[in-house]
Coordinates of C-alpha atoms in Angstrom, one line a residue:
Chain A
M1 CA -4.6 -32.9 -19.7
A2 CA -3.3 -31.1 -16.4
K3 CA -6.0 -29.4 -14.7
P4 CA -6.1 -25.2 -15.5
T5 CA -6.1 -22.1 -13.1
V6 CA -9.3 -20.4 -12.4
G7 CA -9.8 -16.9 -11.3
V8 CA -13.2 -15.9 -9.1
D9 CA -14.9 -12.2 -9.2
L10 CA -17.2 -13.1 -5.8
G11 CA -19.4 -9.6 -5.9
G12 CA -22.4 -8.6 -4.1
T13 CA -24.5 -9.1 -6.7
K14 CA -23.0 -12.2 -8.9
V15 CA -20.1 -14.3 -8.7
L16 CA -17.9 -15.1 -12.3
A17 CA -15.8 -18.0 -12.3
A18 CA -13.2 -18.8 -15.3
V19 CA -10.4 -20.8 -16.7
V20 CA -7.7 -18.1 -17.2
D21 CA -4.4 -18.4 -19.2
G22 CA -2.4 -14.8 -18.3
R23 CA -5.1 -12.4 -20.3
D24 CA -7.0 -15.1 -22.0
V25 CA -10.3 -15.5 -20.4
G26 CA -11.7 -19.7 -21.8
E27 CA -14.7 -21.1 -20.3
S28 CA -16.8 -19.0 -17.7
T29 CA -20.1 -20.2 -15.5
K30 CA -21.1 -17.0 -13.6
R31 CA -24.8 -17.1 -11.3
P32 CA -26.1 -14.7 -8.6
T33 CA -24.4 -14.3 -5.4
P34 CA -26.0 -16.7 -2.6
T35 CA -27.3 -14.5 0.0
D36 CA -27.3 -17.0 3.0
G37 CA -23.9 -16.6 3.6
P38 CA -20.5 -17.8 3.9
E39 CA -20.8 -21.4 3.2
A40 CA -23.3 -20.9 0.3
V41 CA -21.0 -19.4 -1.3
V42 CA -18.1 -21.5 -0.9
S43 CA -20.0 -24.3 -2.3
A44 CA -21.4 -22.5 -5.4
I45 CA -18.2 -21.8 -5.8
A46 CA -16.8 -24.9 -5.6
E47 CA -19.7 -26.3 -7.9
M48 CA -18.2 -23.5 -10.4
V49 CA -14.9 -24.9 -10.3
E50 CA -15.7 -28.5 -10.7
E51 CA -18.1 -27.4 -13.8
L52 CA -15.4 -26.0 -15.0
G53 CA -13.9 -29.1 -14.6
G54 CA -11.4 -28.7 -11.7
A55 CA -8.8 -26.2 -10.8
H56 CA -4.5 -26.8 -10.3
R57 CA -5.1 -23.4 -9.2
L58 CA -7.6 -21.5 -7.6
G59 CA -7.7 -17.5 -6.5
V60 CA -10.6 -15.8 -5.5
G61 CA -11.7 -12.2 -5.5
T62 CA -13.6 -10.7 -2.7
P63 CA -15.2 -7.6 -1.2
G64 CA -13.4 -7.2 2.4
Y65 CA -10.0 -6.6 3.5
V66 CA -8.0 -10.2 3.7
D67 CA -5.4 -10.9 5.8
D68 CA -2.3 -13.1 5.3
D69 CA -3.9 -16.5 6.4
G70 CA -7.0 -15.7 3.3
V71 CA -9.7 -14.7 6.7
V72 CA -12.3 -12.0 5.4
G73 CA -13.1 -9.2 7.8
G74 CA -15.3 -5.8 7.2
V75 CA -17.7 -7.1 4.3
P76 CA -20.5 -4.4 4.4
N77 CA -22.1 -5.5 1.0
L78 CA -21.8 -9.2 1.0
Q79 CA -25.5 -10.4 2.7
G80 CA -25.5 -12.7 6.2
W81 CA -21.4 -12.3 6.4
D82 CA -20.8 -12.5 9.8
P83 CA -16.6 -11.5 9.7
P84 CA -14.2 -12.8 10.2
V85 CA -14.5 -15.4 7.8
P86 CA -11.7 -17.6 7.1
L87 CA -12.6 -18.4 3.3
R88 CA -9.6 -19.9 2.4
A89 CA -9.7 -22.5 4.6
M90 CA -13.1 -22.4 3.7
L91 CA -12.6 -23.4 0.1
R92 CA -9.1 -25.4 0.7
E93 CA -12.0 -27.8 2.3
A94 CA -14.1 -27.5 -0.1
T95 CA -12.5 -27.9 -2.9
G96 CA -9.6 -29.4 -2.2
V97 CA -7.4 -27.5 -4.6
A98 CA -4.0 -26.5 -2.7
H99 CA -2.8 -23.9 -4.6
L100 CA -5.3 -21.4 -3.4
A101 CA -5.1 -18.0 -2.5
V102 CA -8.0 -15.8 -1.4
D103 CA -7.3 -11.5 -1.8
N104 CA -9.8 -8.3 -1.6
D105 CA -11.3 -8.1 -5.1
V106 CA -10.1 -4.3 -6.0
N107 CA -6.7 -6.0 -5.1
A108 CA -7.0 -9.0 -7.5
A109 CA -8.0 -6.3 -10.1
A110 CA -5.0 -4.1 -9.7
L111 CA -2.8 -7.2 -10.1
G112 CA -4.8 -7.8 -13.8
E113 CA -4.0 -4.3 -14.8
V114 CA -0.3 -5.1 -13.3
A115 CA 0.4 -7.6 -15.1
H116 CA -1.6 -7.8 -18.4
G117 CA -3.5 -4.5 -19.1
A118 CA -2.9 -0.8 -18.9
A119 CA -0.2 -0.9 -16.1
E120 CA 1.5 -3.6 -18.0
G121 CA 5.9 -3.4 -17.4
H122 CA 5.2 -0.7 -14.2
H123 CA 6.5 -1.2 -10.9
D124 CA 4.9 1.4 -8.7
V125 CA 1.3 1.9 -9.5
L126 CA -2.0 2.9 -8.2
C127 CA -5.7 1.5 -9.6
V128 CA -8.1 3.0 -8.9
F129 CA -12.2 1.6 -9.3
M130 CA -15.0 3.6 -9.6
G131 CA -18.3 1.4 -9.4
T132 CA -20.8 1.2 -6.7
G133 CA -18.2 2.7 -4.4
V134 CA -14.7 3.6 -5.1
G135 CA -12.4 1.4 -4.4
G136 CA -7.8 0.7 -5.1
G137 CA -4.9 -1.8 -5.7
L138 CA -1.5 -0.1 -4.7
V139 CA 1.5 -2.0 -6.1
L140 CA 5.4 -1.2 -4.8
S141 CA 8.8 -2.0 -6.8
G142 CA 6.3 -4.1 -8.6
E143 CA 4.8 -5.9 -4.9
L144 CA 0.7 -5.3 -4.4
R145 CA 0.6 -3.1 -0.9
R146 CA -1.5 -5.5 1.4
G147 CA -0.8 -4.4 5.1
P148 CA -0.4 -5.8 8.1
R149 CA -4.3 -5.7 8.6
G150 CA -4.7 -6.3 4.5
L151 CA -6.5 -2.5 4.5
A152 CA -3.9 -1.5 2.3
G153 CA -5.3 0.9 -1.2
E154 CA -8.6 1.7 0.5
I155 CA -8.5 4.8 -1.4
G156 CA -12.1 5.1 -1.4
H157 CA -11.1 6.5 2.5
L158 CA -9.1 8.7 2.0
V159 CA -10.5 12.4 3.4
V160 CA -10.3 14.9 0.8
R161 CA -12.8 17.4 2.6
H162 CA -12.4 17.3 6.2
G163 CA -15.9 17.3 8.1
G164 CA -17.5 16.6 3.9
R165 CA -19.8 14.9 2.6
A166 CA -21.2 11.2 4.4
C167 CA -19.6 8.5 3.5
A168 CA -21.4 5.3 3.6
C169 CA -18.8 3.6 5.8
G170 CA -19.9 6.6 8.7
G171 CA -16.8 8.7 7.7
N172 CA -16.9 12.0 6.5
G173 CA -15.2 14.3 3.3
H174 CA -14.2 10.4 2.2
V175 CA -13.5 10.1 -2.0
E176 CA -15.9 7.8 -2.3
A177 CA -18.7 9.9 -0.6
Y178 CA -18.6 11.9 -4.0
A179 CA -17.0 9.9 -6.6
G180 CA -18.6 6.3 -5.9
R181 CA -22.0 5.8 -7.2
A182 CA -24.3 5.6 -4.4
G183 CA -23.0 8.6 -3.0
M184 CA -23.7 10.3 -6.2
E185 CA -27.3 8.7 -6.3
A186 CA -27.6 9.5 -2.7
E187 CA -26.9 13.2 -3.1
A188 CA -29.1 14.0 -6.5
R189 CA -32.0 12.4 -4.5
R190 CA -31.0 15.1 -1.3
R191 CA -31.1 17.9 -4.1
H192 CA -33.6 16.3 -5.8
A193 CA -36.1 16.1 -2.9
A194 CA -35.4 20.1 -1.6
G195 CA -36.5 20.9 -4.8
E196 CA -34.2 20.9 -7.4
E197 CA -35.0 19.8 -11.0
T198 CA -32.7 16.8 -12.9
A199 CA -32.8 14.6 -15.6
L200 CA -30.8 12.2 -13.5
V201 CA -33.9 11.2 -11.1
D202 CA -36.8 11.3 -14.5
I203 CA -34.5 9.2 -15.9
A204 CA -34.0 6.5 -12.8
G205 CA -37.5 7.1 -11.4
D206 CA -37.3 5.3 -8.2
D207 CA -34.9 2.2 -9.9
R208 CA -30.9 2.4 -8.9
M209 CA -29.3 5.2 -10.8
K210 CA -27.0 3.2 -12.7
S211 CA -23.6 4.8 -15.1
S212 CA -25.8 4.9 -17.7
V213 CA -28.2 7.3 -16.6
F214 CA -25.4 10.0 -15.4
D215 CA -24.0 8.9 -19.4
K216 CA -27.6 10.2 -20.1
A217 CA -28.1 13.2 -17.8
L218 CA -24.6 14.4 -18.4
K219 CA -25.4 14.5 -22.5
K220 CA -28.1 16.0 -22.3
G221 CA -26.8 19.2 -20.2
D222 CA -28.1 17.9 -16.6
R223 CA -26.4 20.3 -14.3
V224 CA -26.6 18.7 -10.8
A225 CA -25.1 15.5 -13.4
E226 CA -22.9 17.7 -14.5
E227 CA -21.5 18.8 -10.2
L228 CA -21.6 15.7 -9.0
M229 CA -19.2 14.7 -11.8
E230 CA -17.0 17.3 -11.2
E231 CA -16.8 16.6 -7.4
A232 CA -15.9 13.4 -8.0
V233 CA -13.8 14.9 -10.5
V234 CA -12.1 16.6 -7.8
A235 CA -11.7 13.9 -5.2
V236 CA -10.6 11.7 -6.8
G237 CA -8.1 13.8 -8.5
T238 CA -6.9 15.2 -4.8
A239 CA -7.0 11.7 -4.2
I240 CA -4.6 10.5 -6.3
A241 CA -1.9 13.3 -5.9
S242 CA -2.3 12.8 -2.2
A243 CA -1.5 8.7 -3.1
V244 CA 1.5 9.8 -5.6
M245 CA 3.1 12.4 -2.3
L246 CA 2.8 9.6 0.3
V247 CA 3.9 6.7 -1.5
D248 CA 5.4 7.8 -5.1
V249 CA 4.0 5.9 -8.1
D250 CA 4.2 6.5 -11.6
L251 CA 1.2 5.8 -13.2
V252 CA -2.2 6.0 -11.7
V253 CA -5.0 3.2 -13.9
V254 CA -8.9 4.7 -13.5
G255 CA -11.2 1.7 -13.9
G256 CA -14.5 0.4 -12.7
G257 CA -18.0 0.2 -13.8
V258 CA -18.6 4.4 -13.8
A259 CA -15.1 5.0 -15.4
D260 CA -15.6 2.4 -18.2
K261 CA -19.0 3.8 -19.0
L262 CA -18.1 7.3 -18.9
G263 CA -15.0 6.3 -21.1
P264 CA -12.3 8.1 -21.5
E265 CA -13.3 11.9 -21.0
L266 CA -14.1 11.3 -17.6
V267 CA -10.5 9.7 -16.8
A268 CA -8.5 12.5 -18.7
R269 CA -10.6 15.1 -16.4
V270 CA -9.2 13.2 -12.9
G271 CA -5.7 13.6 -14.9
A272 CA -5.9 17.4 -15.5
E273 CA -6.7 17.7 -11.8
S274 CA -4.1 15.5 -10.1
S275 CA -1.3 17.0 -12.5
G276 CA -3.0 20.5 -11.3
L277 CA -2.5 19.9 -7.8
L278 CA 1.2 18.0 -8.5
G279 CA 2.6 20.2 -10.2
E280 CA 4.4 19.7 -13.8
A281 CA 7.3 18.1 -12.1
L282 CA 5.8 15.4 -10.1
A283 CA 2.5 14.7 -12.3
V284 CA 2.0 11.3 -13.4
P285 CA 0.1 9.9 -16.3
V286 CA -4.0 8.8 -15.3
V287 CA -4.8 6.2 -17.8
P288 CA -8.1 4.1 -18.6
A289 CA -7.8 0.1 -17.3
A290 CA -7.4 -1.6 -20.1
L291 CA -9.3 -5.2 -18.9
G292 CA -12.5 -3.4 -17.9
D293 CA -15.0 -6.4 -16.8
D294 CA -12.2 -9.3 -17.2
A295 CA -10.0 -7.3 -14.6
G296 CA -11.4 -9.6 -11.8
V297 CA -11.3 -12.9 -12.7
V298 CA -7.3 -11.7 -14.7
G299 CA -6.1 -10.7 -12.0
A300 CA -8.5 -13.2 -9.4
A301 CA -6.0 -16.0 -11.8
L302 CA -2.9 -14.6 -10.6
L303 CA -3.1 -14.7 -7.4
G304 CA -3.8 -18.8 -8.0
E305 CA -0.9 -18.9 -9.8
R306 CA 1.8 -17.2 -7.1
A307 CA 0.0 -19.5 -4.2
Chain B
M1 CA 41.1 1.0 15.3
A2 CA 38.9 0.2 13.1
K3 CA 37.4 4.1 11.6
P4 CA 33.7 4.3 12.8
T5 CA 30.2 5.5 11.2
V6 CA 29.7 8.8 10.5
G7 CA 26.0 10.2 10.1
V8 CA 25.4 13.6 9.5
D9 CA 22.4 15.8 9.3
L10 CA 22.3 18.8 7.2
G11 CA 20.1 20.5 7.7
G12 CA 18.8 24.2 6.3
T13 CA 20.6 26.2 9.5
K14 CA 23.5 23.6 10.4
V15 CA 25.3 20.6 9.5
L16 CA 25.6 18.0 12.2
A17 CA 28.4 15.7 12.0
A18 CA 28.3 12.6 14.8
V19 CA 30.1 9.5 15.3
V20 CA 27.2 6.9 15.8
D21 CA 27.1 3.3 17.2
G22 CA 23.2 2.0 16.7
R23 CA 21.5 4.5 19.2
D24 CA 24.7 5.9 20.5
V25 CA 25.9 9.2 19.7
G26 CA 29.4 9.6 20.9
E27 CA 32.1 12.8 19.5
S28 CA 30.2 15.3 17.1
T29 CA 30.7 18.4 15.8
K30 CA 28.6 21.5 13.8
R31 CA 28.8 24.3 11.8
P32 CA 26.2 26.7 10.0
T33 CA 25.7 25.5 6.5
P34 CA 27.3 27.2 4.0
T35 CA 25.0 29.6 1.5
D36 CA 27.1 29.1 -1.2
G37 CA 26.0 25.8 -3.2
P38 CA 27.1 22.1 -2.7
E39 CA 30.2 22.7 -3.7
A40 CA 31.1 24.4 0.0
V41 CA 28.3 21.5 2.1
V42 CA 30.5 18.5 0.4
S43 CA 33.9 20.3 1.5
A44 CA 32.6 21.2 4.6
I45 CA 31.3 17.7 5.3
A46 CA 34.9 16.0 4.6
E47 CA 35.9 19.0 6.7
M48 CA 33.8 17.7 9.9
V49 CA 34.6 13.7 8.7
E50 CA 38.7 14.7 9.1
E51 CA 37.5 16.3 12.4
L52 CA 35.9 13.2 14.1
G53 CA 39.0 10.9 12.3
G54 CA 37.4 9.7 9.3
A55 CA 34.7 7.1 8.9
H56 CA 34.8 3.2 7.5
R57 CA 30.7 4.3 6.5
L58 CA 28.9 7.6 5.9
G59 CA 25.2 8.7 5.9
V60 CA 24.3 11.8 5.3
G61 CA 20.5 13.0 5.6
T62 CA 19.3 16.2 3.3
P63 CA 16.1 18.1 2.8
G64 CA 14.8 17.3 -0.9
Y65 CA 13.8 14.1 -2.6
V66 CA 16.8 11.9 -3.7
D67 CA 17.0 9.5 -6.2
D68 CA 18.8 5.9 -6.0
D69 CA 21.8 7.3 -7.3
G70 CA 22.2 9.7 -4.1
V71 CA 21.1 12.6 -6.5
V72 CA 19.1 15.7 -4.7
G73 CA 16.3 17.0 -6.6
G74 CA 13.8 20.0 -5.1
V75 CA 15.6 21.5 -2.6
P76 CA 13.5 24.9 -0.9
N77 CA 15.7 25.4 2.0
L78 CA 19.9 24.8 0.6
Q79 CA 20.4 28.7 -0.2
G80 CA 23.0 28.1 -3.7
W81 CA 21.2 25.0 -4.3
D82 CA 20.6 24.6 -8.0
P83 CA 19.0 20.8 -8.6
P84 CA 20.1 18.0 -9.9
V85 CA 22.9 17.9 -7.4
P86 CA 24.7 14.4 -7.7
L87 CA 25.8 14.8 -4.1
R88 CA 26.6 10.9 -3.2
A89 CA 29.0 11.3 -6.6
M90 CA 30.5 14.8 -4.9
L91 CA 31.1 13.3 -1.4
R92 CA 32.7 10.2 -2.5
E93 CA 34.6 12.2 -3.9
A94 CA 35.2 14.4 -1.8
T95 CA 35.3 11.7 1.5
G96 CA 36.9 8.8 -0.7
V97 CA 34.8 7.2 1.2
A98 CA 33.0 3.8 -0.4
H99 CA 30.4 2.8 1.6
L100 CA 28.4 6.0 1.6
A101 CA 24.5 6.9 1.0
V102 CA 22.3 10.1 1.5
D103 CA 19.3 10.2 1.5
N104 CA 16.0 12.7 2.5
D105 CA 17.2 13.9 6.6
V106 CA 13.1 12.7 6.7
N107 CA 13.3 9.6 5.5
A108 CA 16.5 9.2 7.9
A109 CA 15.1 10.0 10.8
A110 CA 12.2 7.9 10.0
L111 CA 14.7 5.2 10.0
G112 CA 16.3 6.0 12.9
E113 CA 13.0 5.5 14.9
V114 CA 12.0 2.2 13.4
A115 CA 15.7 0.8 14.3
H116 CA 16.0 2.3 17.6
G117 CA 13.3 4.3 18.8
A118 CA 9.5 4.6 19.1
A119 CA 8.7 1.7 16.7
E120 CA 11.7 -0.1 17.0
G121 CA 10.5 -4.3 16.8
H122 CA 7.6 -2.7 13.9
H123 CA 7.7 -3.0 10.7
D124 CA 4.7 -0.7 9.1
V125 CA 5.4 2.9 10.4
L126 CA 4.6 6.2 9.2
C127 CA 6.9 8.8 11.0
V128 CA 5.8 12.2 10.9
F129 CA 7.6 15.4 11.8
M130 CA 5.8 18.4 12.9
G131 CA 8.9 21.5 12.1
T132 CA 9.2 24.9 10.7
G133 CA 7.6 22.2 7.3
V134 CA 6.1 18.9 7.5
G135 CA 7.5 16.2 6.5
G136 CA 7.1 12.1 6.3
G137 CA 8.9 8.9 6.7
L138 CA 7.6 5.4 5.2
V139 CA 8.4 2.3 6.6
L140 CA 6.7 -0.7 4.6
S141 CA 7.0 -4.3 5.7
G142 CA 10.3 -3.4 7.3
E143 CA 11.8 -1.2 4.5
L144 CA 12.1 2.6 3.7
R145 CA 9.7 3.1 1.0
R146 CA 11.6 5.7 -1.4
G147 CA 9.4 5.7 -4.4
P148 CA 10.7 5.9 -8.0
R149 CA 11.1 9.8 -7.9
G150 CA 12.8 9.5 -4.3
L151 CA 8.7 11.3 -3.2
A152 CA 7.5 8.9 -0.8
G153 CA 6.5 9.7 2.7
E154 CA 5.6 13.5 1.7
I155 CA 2.8 13.7 4.2
G156 CA 2.9 17.2 4.4
H157 CA 1.7 18.0 1.1
L158 CA -1.7 15.8 0.8
V159 CA -4.6 17.8 0.1
V160 CA -6.9 17.7 3.5
R161 CA -9.2 20.8 2.5
H162 CA -9.8 20.7 -1.4
G163 CA -9.2 24.3 -2.1
G164 CA -7.7 25.1 1.2
R165 CA -4.8 27.6 2.8
A166 CA -2.3 28.1 0.4
C167 CA 1.1 26.1 0.8
A168 CA 4.7 27.5 0.4
C169 CA 4.7 24.8 -1.9
G170 CA 2.3 26.2 -4.3
G171 CA -0.1 24.3 -3.6
N172 CA -3.1 24.3 -1.1
G173 CA -5.0 22.7 1.8
H174 CA -1.9 20.8 2.1
V175 CA -1.4 19.3 5.7
E176 CA 2.4 22.1 6.2
A177 CA -0.1 25.1 5.5
Y178 CA -1.9 24.4 8.2
A179 CA 0.1 22.3 10.5
G180 CA 4.5 23.4 9.6
R181 CA 5.9 26.4 12.1
A182 CA 6.4 29.0 9.3
G183 CA 2.4 28.1 7.8
M184 CA 0.9 29.0 11.7
E185 CA 3.1 31.5 12.1
A186 CA 2.3 33.5 8.4
E187 CA -1.7 32.5 9.3
A188 CA -0.9 33.8 12.6
R189 CA 0.6 37.4 11.7
R190 CA -2.8 37.5 8.5
R191 CA -4.3 37.5 11.5
H192 CA -3.4 39.8 12.5
A193 CA -3.2 42.4 9.8
A194 CA -6.7 41.6 9.7
G195 CA -7.2 43.7 13.3
E196 CA -7.3 40.5 15.5
E197 CA -5.1 40.4 19.0
T198 CA -3.0 37.6 19.4
A199 CA -0.1 37.0 22.2
L200 CA 1.5 35.2 19.5
V201 CA 2.5 38.6 18.0
D202 CA 3.2 40.1 21.2
I203 CA 5.8 37.4 22.4
A204 CA 7.9 36.7 19.0
G205 CA 7.4 40.5 17.8
D206 CA 9.6 40.6 14.4
D207 CA 11.3 37.8 15.0
R208 CA 10.9 34.0 13.2
M209 CA 7.5 32.7 15.8
K210 CA 9.2 30.0 17.3
S211 CA 7.4 26.1 18.7
S212 CA 8.2 27.8 22.6
V213 CA 6.4 30.6 21.2
F214 CA 3.4 29.3 20.6
D215 CA 4.0 26.6 23.9
K216 CA 4.2 30.0 25.4
A217 CA 0.7 31.8 23.9
L218 CA -1.3 28.6 24.3
K219 CA -0.4 28.3 28.2
K220 CA -1.6 31.8 28.4
G221 CA -4.7 30.6 26.7
D222 CA -4.4 33.0 23.5
R223 CA -7.0 32.5 21.6
V224 CA -5.6 32.3 17.9
A225 CA -2.9 30.2 19.2
E226 CA -5.6 27.6 20.3
E227 CA -7.5 27.7 16.8
L228 CA -4.2 28.0 15.0
M229 CA -3.4 25.0 16.9
E230 CA -7.3 22.7 16.6
E231 CA -6.3 23.5 12.5
A232 CA -2.9 21.5 13.0
V233 CA -4.1 18.6 14.9
V234 CA -6.9 18.3 12.3
A235 CA -4.6 18.1 9.3
V236 CA -1.9 15.7 11.2
G237 CA -4.7 13.8 12.2
T238 CA -6.7 14.0 8.6
A239 CA -3.8 12.9 7.0
I240 CA -2.9 10.2 9.4
A241 CA -6.0 8.4 8.2
S242 CA -6.0 8.8 4.5
A243 CA -1.7 7.3 5.3
V244 CA -3.4 4.7 7.2
M245 CA -6.3 3.7 4.8
L246 CA -4.1 4.5 1.9
V247 CA -1.3 1.8 3.2
D248 CA -1.9 0.5 6.5
V249 CA 1.1 1.1 9.1
D250 CA 0.3 -0.3 12.7
L251 CA 1.8 2.3 13.8
V252 CA 2.5 6.3 13.3
V253 CA 5.8 8.0 15.3
V254 CA 4.8 12.0 15.2
G255 CA 8.2 14.0 15.9
G256 CA 10.3 16.7 15.0
G257 CA 11.0 20.1 16.8
V258 CA 7.4 21.4 17.2
A259 CA 6.0 17.9 18.3
D260 CA 9.0 17.8 20.7
K261 CA 8.2 21.5 22.8
L262 CA 4.8 21.0 22.9
G263 CA 4.5 17.6 23.9
P264 CA 2.7 14.4 24.3
E265 CA -0.3 16.4 24.8
L266 CA -0.1 17.6 21.2
V267 CA 0.6 14.1 20.0
A268 CA -2.3 13.1 22.2
R269 CA -4.6 15.0 20.5
V270 CA -2.7 14.2 17.4
G271 CA -4.0 10.3 18.2
A272 CA -7.0 11.3 19.4
E273 CA -8.1 13.3 15.8
S274 CA -7.0 10.0 13.5
S275 CA -8.3 7.5 15.5
G276 CA -12.0 9.3 15.4
L277 CA -12.1 9.3 11.3
L278 CA -10.5 5.7 11.2
G279 CA -13.1 4.6 14.0
E280 CA -12.6 1.7 16.7
A281 CA -11.9 -0.9 14.1
L282 CA -9.2 0.2 12.1
A283 CA -7.3 2.9 14.5
V284 CA -3.6 2.9 15.0
P285 CA -1.4 3.9 18.1
V286 CA 0.0 7.6 17.9
V287 CA 3.3 7.7 19.6
P288 CA 5.7 10.5 20.4
A289 CA 9.4 10.2 19.1
A290 CA 12.3 8.8 21.2
L291 CA 14.9 10.3 19.6
G292 CA 14.9 13.7 19.6
D293 CA 17.3 16.0 18.2
D294 CA 19.2 12.4 17.3
A295 CA 16.8 10.9 14.9
G296 CA 19.1 12.5 12.6
V297 CA 22.7 11.4 12.6
V298 CA 21.3 7.7 14.1
G299 CA 19.4 7.6 11.1
A300 CA 21.9 8.6 8.8
A301 CA 24.4 6.2 10.1
L302 CA 21.9 3.4 9.3
L303 CA 22.5 4.5 6.1
G304 CA 25.4 4.1 5.8
E305 CA 25.5 0.8 7.9
R306 CA 23.6 -0.2 5.1
A307 CA 24.9 1.2 2.2

């Protein structure tokens, strides 16, 4: 039997590899992301591909900016990485797979949503993923927009409030500062430290304030949680409106852990905000992502299919 | 002798038509823009083309959004126009020119700057034109980005301050509200009416506050003029930073009447603002436009060349 296509979703905490056929995710394997640098990650991926019986084609989605040669730059959440890292070349050497592609993880997920998910059949699409941070992928005229430096789609770092809340990247007023789980947690803890009562801290304690914590606090009617969520909705809606004016898309997909957990209601609020800003004539539909946790490996496999 | 290529720059106050060969603008003719609707404008353009000895190829840059069929929508500053207006079809009928293209005027100017101006040789470029309003054109991977609705490049309507200053389009906090000549004039008059002294109103009186008025007031050290200019610089610099994060370009060109009048110093300030926001690693060069008033007809002729 011919070897299959394998998609790999390389994340900050885990690596997921799966045999993928179009939308269908078959056999898969998962392990914690090695924390001792890119060589260890490359070895782990090679072993996982082997476990799955090898690959004829291999696609990998990774955090960071990725250039046309598969070199990774700027990866804040992979420990022990000192960019630039020539990930594609290293993976080719370790796996021997000839049809091999590496791209940004969010770009891969966006490709997945356009090919097999919520944006199937659309050619001009912005995908926004709300998780720990806020990432995006842009498909223009049917092609993933990468840009000369592989930067394109970084909607989390659009400025929506000049001089506004500090972002983890060092900037100010970025979407991610208001709408990323980490930025929202930081703001909740600041407000709590300043004396405000909030169920967010009561529920999370000293642990990471997961999406489920926001969900529970919102269901209790917690005021701080609601205010943070409203700021997140405004930030993402504003960025979507700006993106539509700049590149003109006809569909926006919103996914990621936070959006998946808080559900279609959150996505509807984001859509209402962006439509209000764009006005009736220019508004575009904003819909929930359809692939959920599969988007990463399905999109990565697509990269491999095209390599 | 073969008939030439003619470029037409259709503006809110005047129509300029010229024989164009690459960067070279030859014989030209100009008249006030007819104010009684699209038929009169089309007749005027046909007469002007005739005056120039006819055209083998014809390109027209017009205000408004233009779809792939040359139909114009949303034209706030052409009197008597009730969109949609099938401008390309009307021009074909009136002129008989087979190789005929119509696009947004700012898109045309951007094409001109990329082919023969400040962005020659670049493939991923954002052009920002600061005039009465703020327009933009986006060239991605060597192609003008138009988008499914012809909206792309509208950088003047990116939101840089959520809930900020009212824009002429009905929105709030848009770049154009801070950096368009009309928006700056409106704010200067509001501040004057509220009791603030400003040389801007002393110089302009009840007349339109032209770019030269801002130039004179700035040279006098007028505080209101300087504050308005700083807000304009921040707005445009912020929008450029956001655009770079979203689509990744490697050059930004700033032109238009206000930028041309206030000169390279203004462009340098805009560049410093955007570089400060992007940080050293991601900053892109921001340079003044090179074609000045020729950008419109040179770019329009390029449209015709490609039709």
